[in-house]
Structure formats: C-alpha cells, structure tokens
JSON list of C-alpha atoms in Angstrom, two decimals:
[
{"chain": "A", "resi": 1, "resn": "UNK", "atom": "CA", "xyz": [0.00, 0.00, 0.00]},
{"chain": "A", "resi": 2, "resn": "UNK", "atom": "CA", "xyz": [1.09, 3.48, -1.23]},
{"chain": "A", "resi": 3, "resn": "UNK", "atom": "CA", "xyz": [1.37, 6.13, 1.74]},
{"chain": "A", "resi": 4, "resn": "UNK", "atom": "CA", "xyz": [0.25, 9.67, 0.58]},
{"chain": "A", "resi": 5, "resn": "UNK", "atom": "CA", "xyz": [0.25, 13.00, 2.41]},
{"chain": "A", "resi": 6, "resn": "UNK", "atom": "CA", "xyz": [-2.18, 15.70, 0.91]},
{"chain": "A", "resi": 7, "resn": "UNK", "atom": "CA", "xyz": [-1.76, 19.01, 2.11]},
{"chain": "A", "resi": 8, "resn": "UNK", "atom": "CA", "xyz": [-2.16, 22.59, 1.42]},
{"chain": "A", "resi": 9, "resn": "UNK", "atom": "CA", "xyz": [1.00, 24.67, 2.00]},
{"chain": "A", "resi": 10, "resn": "UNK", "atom": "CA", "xyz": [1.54, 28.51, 1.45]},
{"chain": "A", "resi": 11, "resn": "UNK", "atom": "CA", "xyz": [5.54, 29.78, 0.29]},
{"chain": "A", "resi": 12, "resn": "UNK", "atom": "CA", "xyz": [7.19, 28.75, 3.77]},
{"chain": "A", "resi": 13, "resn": "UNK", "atom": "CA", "xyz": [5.46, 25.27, 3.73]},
{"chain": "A", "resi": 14, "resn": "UNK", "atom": "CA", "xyz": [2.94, 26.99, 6.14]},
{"chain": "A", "resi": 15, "resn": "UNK", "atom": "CA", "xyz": [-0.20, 24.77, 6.57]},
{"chain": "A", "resi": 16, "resn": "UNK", "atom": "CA", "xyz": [-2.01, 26.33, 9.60]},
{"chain": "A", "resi": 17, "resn": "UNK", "atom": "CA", "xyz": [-2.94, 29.06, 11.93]},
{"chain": "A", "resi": 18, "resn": "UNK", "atom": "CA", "xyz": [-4.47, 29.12, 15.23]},
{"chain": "A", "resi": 19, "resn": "UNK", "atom": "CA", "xyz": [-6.07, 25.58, 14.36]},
{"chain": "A", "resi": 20, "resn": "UNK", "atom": "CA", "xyz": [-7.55, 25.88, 11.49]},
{"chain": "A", "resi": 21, "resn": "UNK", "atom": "CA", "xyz": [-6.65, 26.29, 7.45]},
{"chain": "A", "resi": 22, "resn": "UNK", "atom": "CA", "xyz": [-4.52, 29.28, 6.49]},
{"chain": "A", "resi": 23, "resn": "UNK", "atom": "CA", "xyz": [-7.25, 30.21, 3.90]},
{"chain": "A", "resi": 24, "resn": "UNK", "atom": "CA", "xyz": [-10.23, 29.02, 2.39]},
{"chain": "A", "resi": 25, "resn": "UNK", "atom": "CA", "xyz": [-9.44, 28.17, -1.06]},
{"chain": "A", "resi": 26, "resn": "UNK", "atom": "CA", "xyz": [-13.06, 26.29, -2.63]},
{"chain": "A", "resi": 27, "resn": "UNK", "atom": "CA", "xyz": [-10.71, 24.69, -5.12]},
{"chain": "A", "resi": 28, "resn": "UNK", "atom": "CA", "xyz": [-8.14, 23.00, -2.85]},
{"chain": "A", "resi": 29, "resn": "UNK", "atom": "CA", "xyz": [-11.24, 21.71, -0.82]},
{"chain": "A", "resi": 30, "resn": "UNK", "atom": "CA", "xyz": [-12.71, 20.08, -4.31]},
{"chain": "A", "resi": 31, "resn": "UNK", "atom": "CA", "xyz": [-9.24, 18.56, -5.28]},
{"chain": "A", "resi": 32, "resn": "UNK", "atom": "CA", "xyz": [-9.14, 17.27, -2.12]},
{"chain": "A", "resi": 33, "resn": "UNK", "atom": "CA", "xyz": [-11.93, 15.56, -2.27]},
{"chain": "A", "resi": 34, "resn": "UNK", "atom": "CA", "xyz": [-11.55, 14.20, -5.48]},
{"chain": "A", "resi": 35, "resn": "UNK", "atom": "CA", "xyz": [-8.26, 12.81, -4.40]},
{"chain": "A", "resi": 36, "resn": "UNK", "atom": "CA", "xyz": [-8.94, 11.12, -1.47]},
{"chain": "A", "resi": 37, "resn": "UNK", "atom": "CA", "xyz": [-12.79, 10.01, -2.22]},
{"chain": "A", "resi": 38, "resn": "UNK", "atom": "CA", "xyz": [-12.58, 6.05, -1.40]},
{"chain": "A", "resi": 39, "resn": "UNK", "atom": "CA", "xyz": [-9.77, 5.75, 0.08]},
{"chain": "A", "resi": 40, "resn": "UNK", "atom": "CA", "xyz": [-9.03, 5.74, 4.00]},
{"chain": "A", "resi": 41, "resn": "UNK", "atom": "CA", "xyz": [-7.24, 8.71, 5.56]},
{"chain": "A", "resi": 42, "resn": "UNK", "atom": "CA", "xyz": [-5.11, 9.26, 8.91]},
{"chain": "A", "resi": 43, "resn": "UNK", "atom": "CA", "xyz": [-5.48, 12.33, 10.87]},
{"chain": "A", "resi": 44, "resn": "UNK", "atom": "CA", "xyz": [-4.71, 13.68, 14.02]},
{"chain": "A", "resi": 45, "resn": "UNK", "atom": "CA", "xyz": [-7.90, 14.07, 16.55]},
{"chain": "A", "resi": 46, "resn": "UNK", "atom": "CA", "xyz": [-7.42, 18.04, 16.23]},
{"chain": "A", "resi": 47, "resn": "UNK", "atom": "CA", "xyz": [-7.43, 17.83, 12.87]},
{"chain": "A", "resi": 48, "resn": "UNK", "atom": "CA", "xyz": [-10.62, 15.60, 12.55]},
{"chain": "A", "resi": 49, "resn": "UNK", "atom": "CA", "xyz": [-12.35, 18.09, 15.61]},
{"chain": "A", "resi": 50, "resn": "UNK", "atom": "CA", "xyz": [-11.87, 20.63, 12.95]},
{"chain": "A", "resi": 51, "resn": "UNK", "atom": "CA", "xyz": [-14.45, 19.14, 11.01]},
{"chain": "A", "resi": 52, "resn": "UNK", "atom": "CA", "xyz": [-17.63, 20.97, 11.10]},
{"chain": "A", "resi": 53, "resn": "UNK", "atom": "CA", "xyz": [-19.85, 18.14, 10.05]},
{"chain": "A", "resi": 54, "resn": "UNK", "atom": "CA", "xyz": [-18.17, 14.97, 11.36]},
{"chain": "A", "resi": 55, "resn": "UNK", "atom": "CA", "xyz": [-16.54, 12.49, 9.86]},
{"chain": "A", "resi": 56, "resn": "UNK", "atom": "CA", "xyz": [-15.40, 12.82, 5.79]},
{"chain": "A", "resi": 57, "resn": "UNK", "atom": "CA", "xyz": [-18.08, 10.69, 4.06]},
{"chain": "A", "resi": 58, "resn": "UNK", "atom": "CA", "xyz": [-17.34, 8.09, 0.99]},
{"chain": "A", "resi": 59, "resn": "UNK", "atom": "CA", "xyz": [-13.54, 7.46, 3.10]},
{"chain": "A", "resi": 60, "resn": "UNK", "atom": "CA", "xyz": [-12.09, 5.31, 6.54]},
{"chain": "A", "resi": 61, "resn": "UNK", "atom": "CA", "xyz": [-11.86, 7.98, 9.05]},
{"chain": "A", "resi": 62, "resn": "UNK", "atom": "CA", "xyz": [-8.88, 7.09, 10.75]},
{"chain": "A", "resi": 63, "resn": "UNK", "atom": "CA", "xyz": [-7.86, 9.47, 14.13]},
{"chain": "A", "resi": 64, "resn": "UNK", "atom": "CA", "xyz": [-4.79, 9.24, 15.92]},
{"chain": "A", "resi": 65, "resn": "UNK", "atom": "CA", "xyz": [-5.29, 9.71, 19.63]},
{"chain": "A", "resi": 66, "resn": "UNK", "atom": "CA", "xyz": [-3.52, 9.04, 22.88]},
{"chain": "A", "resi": 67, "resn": "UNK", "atom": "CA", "xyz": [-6.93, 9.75, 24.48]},
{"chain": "A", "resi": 68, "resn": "UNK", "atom": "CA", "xyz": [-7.68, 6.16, 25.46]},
{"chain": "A", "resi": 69, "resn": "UNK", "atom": "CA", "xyz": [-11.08, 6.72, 26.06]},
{"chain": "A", "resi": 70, "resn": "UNK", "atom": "CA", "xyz": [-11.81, 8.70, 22.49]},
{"chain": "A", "resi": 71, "resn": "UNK", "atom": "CA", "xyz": [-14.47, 7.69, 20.60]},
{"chain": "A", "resi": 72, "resn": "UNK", "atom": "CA", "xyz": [-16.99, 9.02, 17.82]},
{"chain": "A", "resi": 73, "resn": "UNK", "atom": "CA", "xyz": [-19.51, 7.58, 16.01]},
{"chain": "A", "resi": 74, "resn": "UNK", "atom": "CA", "xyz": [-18.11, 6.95, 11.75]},
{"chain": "A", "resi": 75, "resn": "UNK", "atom": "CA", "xyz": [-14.18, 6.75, 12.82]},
{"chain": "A", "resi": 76, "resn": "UNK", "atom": "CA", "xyz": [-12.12, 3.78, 13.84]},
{"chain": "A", "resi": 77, "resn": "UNK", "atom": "CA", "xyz": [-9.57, 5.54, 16.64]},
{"chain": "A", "resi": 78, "resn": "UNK", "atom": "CA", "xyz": [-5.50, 4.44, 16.79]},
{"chain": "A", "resi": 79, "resn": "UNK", "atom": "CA", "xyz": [-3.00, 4.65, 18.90]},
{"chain": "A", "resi": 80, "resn": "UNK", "atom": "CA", "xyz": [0.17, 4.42, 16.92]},
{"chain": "A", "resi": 81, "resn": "UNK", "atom": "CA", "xyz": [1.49, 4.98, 13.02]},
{"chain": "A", "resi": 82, "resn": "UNK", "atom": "CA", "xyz": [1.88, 1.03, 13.07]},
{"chain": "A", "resi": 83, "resn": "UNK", "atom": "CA", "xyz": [-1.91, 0.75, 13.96]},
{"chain": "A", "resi": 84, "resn": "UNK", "atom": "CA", "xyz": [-3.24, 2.77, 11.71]},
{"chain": "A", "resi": 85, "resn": "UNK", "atom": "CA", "xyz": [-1.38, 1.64, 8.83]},
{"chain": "A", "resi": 86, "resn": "UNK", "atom": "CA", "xyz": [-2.55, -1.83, 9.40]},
{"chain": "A", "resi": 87, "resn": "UNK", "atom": "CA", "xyz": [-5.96, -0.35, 9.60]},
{"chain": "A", "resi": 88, "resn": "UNK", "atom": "CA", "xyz": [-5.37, 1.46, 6.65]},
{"chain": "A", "resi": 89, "resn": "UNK", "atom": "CA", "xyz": [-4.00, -1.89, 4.75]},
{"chain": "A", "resi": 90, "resn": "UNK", "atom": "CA", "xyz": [-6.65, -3.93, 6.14]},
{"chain": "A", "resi": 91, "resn": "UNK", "atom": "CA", "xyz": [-9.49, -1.41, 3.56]},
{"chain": "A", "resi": 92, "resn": "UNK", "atom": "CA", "xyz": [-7.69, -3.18, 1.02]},
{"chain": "A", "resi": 93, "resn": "UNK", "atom": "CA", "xyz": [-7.08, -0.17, -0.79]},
{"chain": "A", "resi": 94, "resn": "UNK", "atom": "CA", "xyz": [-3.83, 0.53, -2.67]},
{"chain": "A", "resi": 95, "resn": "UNK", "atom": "CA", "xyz": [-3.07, 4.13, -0.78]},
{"chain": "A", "resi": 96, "resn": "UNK", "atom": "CA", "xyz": [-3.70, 5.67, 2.06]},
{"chain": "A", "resi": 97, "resn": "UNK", "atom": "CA", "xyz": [-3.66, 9.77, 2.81]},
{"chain": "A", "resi": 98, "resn": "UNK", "atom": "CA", "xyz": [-2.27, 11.31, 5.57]},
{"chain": "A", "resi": 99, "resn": "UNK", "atom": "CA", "xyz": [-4.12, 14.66, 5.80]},
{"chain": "A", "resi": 100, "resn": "UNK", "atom": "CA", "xyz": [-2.79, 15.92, 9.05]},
{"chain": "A", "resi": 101, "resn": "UNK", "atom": "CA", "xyz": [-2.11, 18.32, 11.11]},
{"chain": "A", "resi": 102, "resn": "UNK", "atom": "CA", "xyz": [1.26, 19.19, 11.70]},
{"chain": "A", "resi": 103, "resn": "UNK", "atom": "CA", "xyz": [2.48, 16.63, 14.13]},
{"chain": "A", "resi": 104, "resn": "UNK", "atom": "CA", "xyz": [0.86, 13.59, 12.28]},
{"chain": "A", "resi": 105, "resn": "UNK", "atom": "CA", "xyz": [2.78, 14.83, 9.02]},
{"chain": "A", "resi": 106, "resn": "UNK", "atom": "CA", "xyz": [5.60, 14.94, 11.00]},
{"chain": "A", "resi": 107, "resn": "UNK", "atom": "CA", "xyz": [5.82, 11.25, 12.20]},
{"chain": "A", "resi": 108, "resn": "UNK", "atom": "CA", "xyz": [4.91, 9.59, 9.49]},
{"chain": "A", "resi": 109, "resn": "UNK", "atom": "CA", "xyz": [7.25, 11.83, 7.08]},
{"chain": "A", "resi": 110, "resn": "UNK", "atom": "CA", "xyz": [9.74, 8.79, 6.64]},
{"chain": "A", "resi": 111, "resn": "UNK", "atom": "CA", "xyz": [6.72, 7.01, 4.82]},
{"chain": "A", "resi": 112, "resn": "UNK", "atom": "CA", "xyz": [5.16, 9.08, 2.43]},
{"chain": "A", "resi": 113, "resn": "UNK", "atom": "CA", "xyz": [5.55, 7.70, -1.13]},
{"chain": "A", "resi": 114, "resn": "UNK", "atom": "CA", "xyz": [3.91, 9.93, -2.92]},
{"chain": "A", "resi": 115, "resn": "UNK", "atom": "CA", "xyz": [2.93, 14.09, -2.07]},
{"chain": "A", "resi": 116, "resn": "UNK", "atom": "CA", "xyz": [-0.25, 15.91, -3.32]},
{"chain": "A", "resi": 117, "resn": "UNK", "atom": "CA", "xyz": [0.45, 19.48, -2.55]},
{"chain": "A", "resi": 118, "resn": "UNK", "atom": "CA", "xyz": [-1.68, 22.37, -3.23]},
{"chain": "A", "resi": 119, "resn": "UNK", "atom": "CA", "xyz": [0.97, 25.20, -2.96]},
{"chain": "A", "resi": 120, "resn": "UNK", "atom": "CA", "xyz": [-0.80, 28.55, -2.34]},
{"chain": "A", "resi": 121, "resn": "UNK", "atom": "CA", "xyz": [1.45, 31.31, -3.84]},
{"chain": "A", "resi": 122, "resn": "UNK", "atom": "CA", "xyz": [1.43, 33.07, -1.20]},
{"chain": "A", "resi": 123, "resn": "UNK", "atom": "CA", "xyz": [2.86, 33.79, 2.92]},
{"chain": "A", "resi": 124, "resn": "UNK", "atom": "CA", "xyz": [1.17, 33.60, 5.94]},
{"chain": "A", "resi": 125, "resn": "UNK", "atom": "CA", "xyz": [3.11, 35.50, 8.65]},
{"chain": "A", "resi": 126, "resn": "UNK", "atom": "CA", "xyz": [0.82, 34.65, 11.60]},
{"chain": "A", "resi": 127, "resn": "UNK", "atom": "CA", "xyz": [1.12, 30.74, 10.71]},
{"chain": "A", "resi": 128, "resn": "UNK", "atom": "CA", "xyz": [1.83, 28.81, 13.41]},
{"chain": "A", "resi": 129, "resn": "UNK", "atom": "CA", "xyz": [2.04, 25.19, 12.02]},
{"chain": "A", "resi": 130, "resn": "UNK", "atom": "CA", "xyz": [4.08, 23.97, 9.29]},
{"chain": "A", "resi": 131, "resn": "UNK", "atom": "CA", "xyz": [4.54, 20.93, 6.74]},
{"chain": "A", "resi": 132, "resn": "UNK", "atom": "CA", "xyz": [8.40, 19.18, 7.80]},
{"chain": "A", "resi": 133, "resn": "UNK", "atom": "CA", "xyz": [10.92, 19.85, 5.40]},
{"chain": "A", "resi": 134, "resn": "UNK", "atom": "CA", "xyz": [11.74, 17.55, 2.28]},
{"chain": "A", "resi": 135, "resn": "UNK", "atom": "CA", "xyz": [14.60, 16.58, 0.60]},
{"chain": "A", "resi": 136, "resn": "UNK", "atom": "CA", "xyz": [13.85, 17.97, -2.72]},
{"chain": "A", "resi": 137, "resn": "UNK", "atom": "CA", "xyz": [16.46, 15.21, -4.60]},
{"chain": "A", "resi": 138, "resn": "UNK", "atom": "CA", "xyz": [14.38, 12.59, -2.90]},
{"chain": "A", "resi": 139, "resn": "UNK", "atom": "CA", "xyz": [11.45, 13.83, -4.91]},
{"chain": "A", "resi": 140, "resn": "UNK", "atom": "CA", "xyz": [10.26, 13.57, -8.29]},
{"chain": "A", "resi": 141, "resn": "UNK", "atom": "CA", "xyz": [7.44, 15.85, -9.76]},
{"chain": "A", "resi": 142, "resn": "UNK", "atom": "CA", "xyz": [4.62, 13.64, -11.56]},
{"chain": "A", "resi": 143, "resn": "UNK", "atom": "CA", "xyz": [2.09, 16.66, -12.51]},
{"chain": "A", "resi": 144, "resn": "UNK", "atom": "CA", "xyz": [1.91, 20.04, -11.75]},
{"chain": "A", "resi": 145, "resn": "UNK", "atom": "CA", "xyz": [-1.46, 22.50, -12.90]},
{"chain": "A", "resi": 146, "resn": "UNK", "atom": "CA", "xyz": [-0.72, 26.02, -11.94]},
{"chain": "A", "resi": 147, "resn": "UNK", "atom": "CA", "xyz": [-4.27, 27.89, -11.24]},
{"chain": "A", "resi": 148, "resn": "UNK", "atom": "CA", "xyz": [-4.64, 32.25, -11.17]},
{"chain": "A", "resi": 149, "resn": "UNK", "atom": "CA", "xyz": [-7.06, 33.80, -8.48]},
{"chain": "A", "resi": 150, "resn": "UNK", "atom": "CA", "xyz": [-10.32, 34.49, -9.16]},
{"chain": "A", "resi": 151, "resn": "UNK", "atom": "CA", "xyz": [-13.53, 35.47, -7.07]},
{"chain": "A", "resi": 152, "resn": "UNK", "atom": "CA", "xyz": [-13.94, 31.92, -5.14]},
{"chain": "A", "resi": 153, "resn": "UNK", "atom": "CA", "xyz": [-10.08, 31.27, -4.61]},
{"chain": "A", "resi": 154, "resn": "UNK", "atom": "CA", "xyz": [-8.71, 34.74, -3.15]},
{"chain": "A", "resi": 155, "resn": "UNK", "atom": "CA", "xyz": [-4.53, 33.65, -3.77]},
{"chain": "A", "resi": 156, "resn": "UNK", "atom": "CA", "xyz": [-3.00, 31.45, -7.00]},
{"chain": "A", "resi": 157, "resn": "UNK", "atom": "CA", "xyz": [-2.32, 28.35, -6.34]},
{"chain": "A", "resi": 158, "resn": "UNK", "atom": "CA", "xyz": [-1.06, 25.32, -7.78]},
{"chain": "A", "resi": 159, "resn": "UNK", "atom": "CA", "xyz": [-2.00, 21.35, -7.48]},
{"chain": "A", "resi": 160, "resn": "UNK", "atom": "CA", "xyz": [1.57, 19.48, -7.48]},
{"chain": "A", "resi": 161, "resn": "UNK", "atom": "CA", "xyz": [2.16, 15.26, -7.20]},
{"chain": "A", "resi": 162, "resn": "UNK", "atom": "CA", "xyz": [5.54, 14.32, -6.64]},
{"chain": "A", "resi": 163, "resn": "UNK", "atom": "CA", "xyz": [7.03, 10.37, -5.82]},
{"chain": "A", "resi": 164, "resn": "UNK", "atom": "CA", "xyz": [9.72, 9.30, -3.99]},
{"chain": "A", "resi": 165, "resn": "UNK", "atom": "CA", "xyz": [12.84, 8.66, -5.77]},
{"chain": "A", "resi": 166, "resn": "UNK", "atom": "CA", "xyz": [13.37, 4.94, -4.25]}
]
C-alpha cells in the first residue's frame, strides 16, 4: 500500500494558523476531495475536531489519539502509526492519505511515497504550524497545474504530485 500525504501549503510550507486552514481556497477543498474520495485517511484528533460536520463521508476515518477513552460515532480511533497503517492496509485499498495536522505529518514523514500538494502562492506570517521539510532530490514531480485567483479562490495556487525517488 502506497502512503500519501495531501496538504495545502503557502511559500514557507505553512499549513495552519491558530487551528484551522490558512485560507479558504473552494478549489483545494474540491481537489481534495476528489483525491482522497474512497480511500481511508489518517489524521490527528485536532485535525478531525476541525471538522464541522463529522466524519469525511465516501472514506475510513482514521484518528490518531492518545486519548484512550476517544471515541466518535463513523471513525475507527488508533494509537500508533503502526496501527493505523494496518488499519489502513486492512481497507484493502492501494493508498492511504495522511491529511494531518502538523504533528501527524511529521511522524509519518519517513513514509510518504507519494505528495499531493496544493501550494498557495502566497505567505502567511501569523502561521503557526508547518509541513516538515523535504529533501527535494528525494522527490520527483509527476504533474503540476498552476491555477490564477479568481472570485472563489482569493490567492493562485497550484496542485503538485511528486514520488519518492526509491
């Protein structure tokens, strides 16, 4: 199984402020969407509180906790990267997302095979959480669509899908 972060990220691999999205961007939420639909997806239990309707539907809603007594109704809770990747494996799916926040990303960097990034050209000063650093030569870009501003998406942006040089 194929390990996948998807993430937004501004010009200083910014992905967060003050617990929630740096911006709201209507076509990163639809490409998002798109990309994950079927598949199951890890997240931290911040990340999934930040959820205004619950659980993501048409995906495994996977949250990483250390809150032994966290549950909610439509999500299978974890302890550890090991047990959530054998959840994830066990969906039978081919890839799994990792869609945050900034901790998760962070301990399960060494994984990733594959990156979906939606850069947003643009810098947020008052960001407070932020993507962990790549080695770019470990990192091959697959596709990249680059995207202007318009009246729903206030910032350019682009959708980029890079693989791990193995």
């Amino acid at each position: 199984m194929e390990i996948a972060a998807i993430v937004a990220v501004d010009n200083n691999w910014a992905i967060g402020r003050a617990g929630g999205l740096l911006c709201h961007l209507p076509a990163d939420l639809k490409h998002f969407k798109m990309v994950t639909m079927g598949y199951p997806i890890i997240m931290g239990r911040k990340t999934f509180e930040s959820f205004p309707r619950g659980p993501l539907p048409g995906r495994l809603n996977i949250v990483l906790t250390r809150d032994i007594h966290y549950e909610k109704p439509g999500i299978t809770v974890c302890r550890s990267i090991g047990e959530a990747l054998d959840v994830a494996e066990a969906d039978g799916k081919d890839r799994c997302f990792v869609i945050g926040g900034g901790k998760v990303y962070a301990e399960y960097a060494e994984y990733y095979d594959e990156l979906f990034l939606t850069r947003i050209d643009a810098r947020f000063d008052d960001a407070d959480t932020f993507f962990p650093a790549i080695n770019r030569e470990q990192w091959k870009l697959v596709k990249k669509e680059d995207y202007a501003a318009d009246e729903r998406n206030p910032y350019p942006y682009s959708f980029l899908h890079l693989k791990r040089c193995r």
